[in-house]
Short mmCIF file of C-alpha atoms in Angstrom, two decimals:
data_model
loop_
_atom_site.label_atom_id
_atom_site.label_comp_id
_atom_site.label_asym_id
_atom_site.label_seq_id
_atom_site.Cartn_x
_atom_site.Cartn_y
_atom_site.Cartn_z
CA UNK N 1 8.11 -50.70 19.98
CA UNK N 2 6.09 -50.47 16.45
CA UNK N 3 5.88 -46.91 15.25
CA UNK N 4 2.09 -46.58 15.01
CA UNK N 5 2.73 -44.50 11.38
CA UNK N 6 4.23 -47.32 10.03
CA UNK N 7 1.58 -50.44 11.42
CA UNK N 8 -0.76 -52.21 8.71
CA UNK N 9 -3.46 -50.96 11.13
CA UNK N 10 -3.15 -47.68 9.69
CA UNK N 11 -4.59 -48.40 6.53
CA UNK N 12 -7.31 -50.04 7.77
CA UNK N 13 -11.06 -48.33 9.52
CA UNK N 14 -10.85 -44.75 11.10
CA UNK N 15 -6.84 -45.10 12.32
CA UNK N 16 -5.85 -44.07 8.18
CA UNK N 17 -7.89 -40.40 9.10
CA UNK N 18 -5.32 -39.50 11.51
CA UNK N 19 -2.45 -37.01 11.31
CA UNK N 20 0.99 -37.84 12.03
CA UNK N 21 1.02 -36.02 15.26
CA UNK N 22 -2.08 -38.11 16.27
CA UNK N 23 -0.42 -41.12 15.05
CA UNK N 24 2.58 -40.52 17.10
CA UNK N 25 0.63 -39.67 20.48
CA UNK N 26 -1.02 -43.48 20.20
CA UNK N 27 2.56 -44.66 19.32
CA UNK N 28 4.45 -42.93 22.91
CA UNK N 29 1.05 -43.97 25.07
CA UNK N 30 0.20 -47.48 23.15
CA UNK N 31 0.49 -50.89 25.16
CA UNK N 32 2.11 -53.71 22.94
CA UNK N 33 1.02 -57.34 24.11
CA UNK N 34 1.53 -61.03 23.38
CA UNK N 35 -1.89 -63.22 23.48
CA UNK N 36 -0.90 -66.52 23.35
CA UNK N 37 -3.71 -68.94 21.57
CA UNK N 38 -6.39 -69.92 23.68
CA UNK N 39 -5.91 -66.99 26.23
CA UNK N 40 -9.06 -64.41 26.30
CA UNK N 41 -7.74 -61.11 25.05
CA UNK N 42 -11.41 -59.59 25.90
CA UNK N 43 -14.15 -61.39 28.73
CA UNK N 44 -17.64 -60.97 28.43
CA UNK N 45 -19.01 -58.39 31.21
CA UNK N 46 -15.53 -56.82 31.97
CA UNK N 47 -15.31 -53.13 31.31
CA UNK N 48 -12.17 -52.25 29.20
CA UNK N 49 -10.21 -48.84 29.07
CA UNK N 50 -9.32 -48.31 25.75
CA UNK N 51 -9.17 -50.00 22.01
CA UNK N 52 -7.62 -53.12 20.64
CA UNK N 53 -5.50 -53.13 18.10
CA UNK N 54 -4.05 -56.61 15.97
CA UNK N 55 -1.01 -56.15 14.59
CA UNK N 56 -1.52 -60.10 13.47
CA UNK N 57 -2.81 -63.25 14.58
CA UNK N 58 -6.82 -64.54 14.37
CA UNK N 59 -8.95 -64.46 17.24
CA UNK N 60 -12.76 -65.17 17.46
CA UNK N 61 -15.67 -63.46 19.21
CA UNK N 62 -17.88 -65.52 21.11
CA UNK N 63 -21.20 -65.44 23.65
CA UNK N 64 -22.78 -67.77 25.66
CA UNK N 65 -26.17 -68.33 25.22
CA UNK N 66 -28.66 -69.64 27.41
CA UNK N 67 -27.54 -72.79 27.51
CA UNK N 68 -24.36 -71.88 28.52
CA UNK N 69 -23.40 -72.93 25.19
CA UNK N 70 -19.97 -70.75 23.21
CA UNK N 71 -21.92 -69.12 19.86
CA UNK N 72 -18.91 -67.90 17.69
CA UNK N 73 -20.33 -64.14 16.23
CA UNK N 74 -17.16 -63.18 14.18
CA UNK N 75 -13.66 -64.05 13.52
CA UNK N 76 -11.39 -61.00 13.30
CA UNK N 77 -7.50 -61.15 12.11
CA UNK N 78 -4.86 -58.84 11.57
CA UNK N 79 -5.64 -55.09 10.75
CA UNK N 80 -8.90 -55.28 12.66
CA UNK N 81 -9.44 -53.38 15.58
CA UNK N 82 -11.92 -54.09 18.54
CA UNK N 83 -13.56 -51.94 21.47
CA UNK N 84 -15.21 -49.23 19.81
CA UNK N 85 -18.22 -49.76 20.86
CA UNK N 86 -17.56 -49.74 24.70
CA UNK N 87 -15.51 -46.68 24.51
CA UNK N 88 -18.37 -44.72 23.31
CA UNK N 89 -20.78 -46.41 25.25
CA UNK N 90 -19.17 -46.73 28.39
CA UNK N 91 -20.81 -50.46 28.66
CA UNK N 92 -19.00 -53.35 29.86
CA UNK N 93 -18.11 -55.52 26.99
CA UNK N 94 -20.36 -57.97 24.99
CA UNK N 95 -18.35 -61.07 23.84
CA UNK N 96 -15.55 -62.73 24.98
CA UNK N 97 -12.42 -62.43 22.37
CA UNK N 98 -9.87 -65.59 22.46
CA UNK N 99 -7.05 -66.33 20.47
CA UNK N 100 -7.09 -68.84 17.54
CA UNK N 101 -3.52 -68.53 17.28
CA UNK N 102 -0.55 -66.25 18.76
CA UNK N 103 -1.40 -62.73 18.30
CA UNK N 104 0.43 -59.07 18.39
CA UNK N 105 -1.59 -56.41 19.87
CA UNK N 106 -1.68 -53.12 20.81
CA UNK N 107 -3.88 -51.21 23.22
CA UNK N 108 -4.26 -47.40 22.76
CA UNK N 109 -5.94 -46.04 26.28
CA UNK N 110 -8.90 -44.45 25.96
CA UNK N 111 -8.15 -40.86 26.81
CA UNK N 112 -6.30 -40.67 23.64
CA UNK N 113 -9.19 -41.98 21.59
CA UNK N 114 -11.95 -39.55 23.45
CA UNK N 115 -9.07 -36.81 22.80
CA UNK N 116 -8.68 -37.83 18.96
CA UNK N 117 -12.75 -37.53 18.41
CA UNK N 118 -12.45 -34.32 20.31
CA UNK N 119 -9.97 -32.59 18.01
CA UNK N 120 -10.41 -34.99 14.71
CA UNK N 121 -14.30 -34.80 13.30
CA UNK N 122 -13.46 -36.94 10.44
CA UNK N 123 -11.69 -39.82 13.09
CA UNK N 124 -15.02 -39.65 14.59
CA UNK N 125 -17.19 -40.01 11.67
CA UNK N 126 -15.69 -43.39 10.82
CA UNK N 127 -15.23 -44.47 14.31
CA UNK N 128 -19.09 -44.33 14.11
CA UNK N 129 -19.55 -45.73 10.21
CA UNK N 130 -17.33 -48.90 11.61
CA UNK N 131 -19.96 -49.02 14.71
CA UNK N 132 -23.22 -49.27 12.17
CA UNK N 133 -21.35 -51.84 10.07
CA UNK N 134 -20.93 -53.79 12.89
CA UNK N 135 -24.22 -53.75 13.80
CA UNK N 136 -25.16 -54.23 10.35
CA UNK N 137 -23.01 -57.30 10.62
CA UNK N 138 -24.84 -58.49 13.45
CA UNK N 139 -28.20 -57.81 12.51
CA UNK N 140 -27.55 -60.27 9.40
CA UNK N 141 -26.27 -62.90 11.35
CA UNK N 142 -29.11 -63.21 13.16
CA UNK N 143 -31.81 -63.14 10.18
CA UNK N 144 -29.14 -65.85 8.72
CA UNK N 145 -29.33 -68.09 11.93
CA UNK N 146 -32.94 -67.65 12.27
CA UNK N 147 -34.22 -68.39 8.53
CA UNK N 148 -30.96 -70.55 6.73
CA UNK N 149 -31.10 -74.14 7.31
CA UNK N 150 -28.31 -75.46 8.68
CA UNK N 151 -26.31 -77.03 5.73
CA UNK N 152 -26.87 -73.93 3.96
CA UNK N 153 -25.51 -71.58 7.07
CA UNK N 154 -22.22 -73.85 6.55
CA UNK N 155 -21.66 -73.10 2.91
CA UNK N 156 -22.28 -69.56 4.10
CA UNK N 157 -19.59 -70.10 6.46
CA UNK N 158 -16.85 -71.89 4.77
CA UNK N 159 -16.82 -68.94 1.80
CA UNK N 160 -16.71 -66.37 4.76
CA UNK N 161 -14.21 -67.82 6.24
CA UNK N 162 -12.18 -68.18 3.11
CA UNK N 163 -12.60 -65.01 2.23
CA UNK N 164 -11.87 -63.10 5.57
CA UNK N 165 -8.29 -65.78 6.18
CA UNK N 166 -7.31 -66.01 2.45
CA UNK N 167 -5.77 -69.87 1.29
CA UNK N 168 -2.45 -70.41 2.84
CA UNK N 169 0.32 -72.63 0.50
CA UNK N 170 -1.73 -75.72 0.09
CA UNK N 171 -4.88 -74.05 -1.28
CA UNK N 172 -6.86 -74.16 2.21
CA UNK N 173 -8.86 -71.97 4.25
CA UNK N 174 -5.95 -70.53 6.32
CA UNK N 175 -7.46 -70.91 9.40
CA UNK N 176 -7.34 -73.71 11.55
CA UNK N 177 -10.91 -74.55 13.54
CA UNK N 178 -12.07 -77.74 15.56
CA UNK N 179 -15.40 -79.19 14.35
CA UNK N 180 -16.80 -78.04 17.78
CA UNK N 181 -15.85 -74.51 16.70
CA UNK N 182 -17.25 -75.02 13.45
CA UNK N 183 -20.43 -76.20 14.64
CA UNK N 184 -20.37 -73.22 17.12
CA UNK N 185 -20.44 -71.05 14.09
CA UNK N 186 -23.52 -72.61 12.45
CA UNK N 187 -25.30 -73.00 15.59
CA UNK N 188 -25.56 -77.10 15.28
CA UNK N 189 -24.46 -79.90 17.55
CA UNK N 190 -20.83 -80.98 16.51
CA UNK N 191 -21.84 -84.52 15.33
CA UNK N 192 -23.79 -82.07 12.71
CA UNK N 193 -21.40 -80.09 11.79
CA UNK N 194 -19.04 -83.07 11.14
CA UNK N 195 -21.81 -85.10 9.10
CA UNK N 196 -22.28 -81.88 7.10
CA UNK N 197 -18.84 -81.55 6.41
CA UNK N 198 -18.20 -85.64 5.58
CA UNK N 199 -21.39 -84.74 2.54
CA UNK N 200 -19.55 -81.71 0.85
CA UNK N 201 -16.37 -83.91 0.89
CA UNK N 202 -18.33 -87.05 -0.83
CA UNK N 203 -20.04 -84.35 -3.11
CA UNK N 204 -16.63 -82.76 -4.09
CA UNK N 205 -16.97 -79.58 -2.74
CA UNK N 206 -14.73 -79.34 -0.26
CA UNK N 207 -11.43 -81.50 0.73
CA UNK N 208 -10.63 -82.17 4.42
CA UNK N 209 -7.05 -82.55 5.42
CA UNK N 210 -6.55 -82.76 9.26
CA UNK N 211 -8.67 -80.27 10.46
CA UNK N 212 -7.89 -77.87 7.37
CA UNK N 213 -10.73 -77.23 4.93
CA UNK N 214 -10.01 -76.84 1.19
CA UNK N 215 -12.90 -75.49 -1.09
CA UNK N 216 -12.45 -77.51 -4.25
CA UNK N 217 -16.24 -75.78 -5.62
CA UNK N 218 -16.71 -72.09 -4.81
CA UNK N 219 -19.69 -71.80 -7.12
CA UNK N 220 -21.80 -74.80 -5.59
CA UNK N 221 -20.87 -73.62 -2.23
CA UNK N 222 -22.21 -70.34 -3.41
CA UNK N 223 -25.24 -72.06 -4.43
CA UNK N 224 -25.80 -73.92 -1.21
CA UNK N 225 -25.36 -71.14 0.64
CA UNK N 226 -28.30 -69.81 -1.37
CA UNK N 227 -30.55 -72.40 -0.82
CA UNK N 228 -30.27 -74.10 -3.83
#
């Protein structure tokens, strides 16, 4: 089992404010786990016990809306960690969270956390920064999805998603999404989403290969994204 002192996760949100005895209490009472891609690591409505660690893999977080349509809120990969909010709120949780790809995880129990913020003031202090900035996070996507049109909520996208996954070897987003996910992300119909797409390729913009998107031109994505 990982030694939690020596995990990228460590360098990452409030986990790099611990001490070395804190780090090793998550390490002895810490859950390691394999998602496999496709499989729901979190469900929407279920109450969990603890926080969420990813060692690595990519996973998205999703909610159904009213039309019992999937709206993709955020993609997370590794270093992230997810549950924060429902330890300290006691609430079931919000959005479903499924694997894009195999993931590493680790799951810390929630007595250990409560005890941490309990003995560890500055652990608690960015537990709760992280909190705002993801409702920060949220609060933008929303103004986004409500006032962007919807070409311009795909440049938005593609840069986002290129700069949260990095390129992999051949120069592309290194993340691999259907259109239906795409258009999931832009809140469009998928025929949109792969019209859209089809343009930025004629224009030059972007390169499809497979279902792999390469940004050929950051700065008129930038632009799009903009409005202009």
């Amino acid at each position: 089992m990982a030694d939690c002192s020596h995990c990228i996760i460590k360098s990452f949100n409030a986990i790099k404010t611990l001490t070395q005895e804190e780090l090793q209490r998550f390490s002895e009472h810490k859950t390691s786990l394999m998602i496999k891609k496709g499989e729901n690591l979190m469900t929407e409505g279920n109450a969990i016990n603890g926080l969420y660690c990813i060692r690595d893999g990519k996973c998205k977080l999703t909610k159904l809306n009213t039309n019992g349509k999937e709206q993709i809120i955020k993609f997370i990969k590794g270093g992230d960690i997810l549950g924060q909010r429902s330890i300290l709120s006691d609430e079931p949780v919000g959005l479903n969270c499924t694997a894009l790809e195999d993931m590493r995880v680790c799951f810390i129990p929630k007595g250990d956390i409560l005890e941490t913020i309990r003995e560890n003031p500055q652990f608690s202090l960015n537990l709760m920064k992280n909190i705002s900035h993801q409702l920060n996070e949220a609060n933008t996507l929303v103004s986004q999805m409500a006032q962007k049109p919807v070409k311009d909520r795909l440049a938005e996208t593609l840069l986002n998603l290129e700069e949260i996954f990095g390129q992999d070897n051949e120069g592309c987003i290194d993340v691999v999404l259907t259109r239906e996910e795409i258009a999931n992300t832009i809140g469009t119909a998928t025929e949109s989403a792969i019209r859209l797409l089809s343009n930025l390729k004629k224009d030059g913009i972007i390169d499809l290969i497979g279902k792999k998107i390469k940004v050929l031109n950051k700065n008129a994505l930038k632009n799009l994204s903009q409005g202009y």
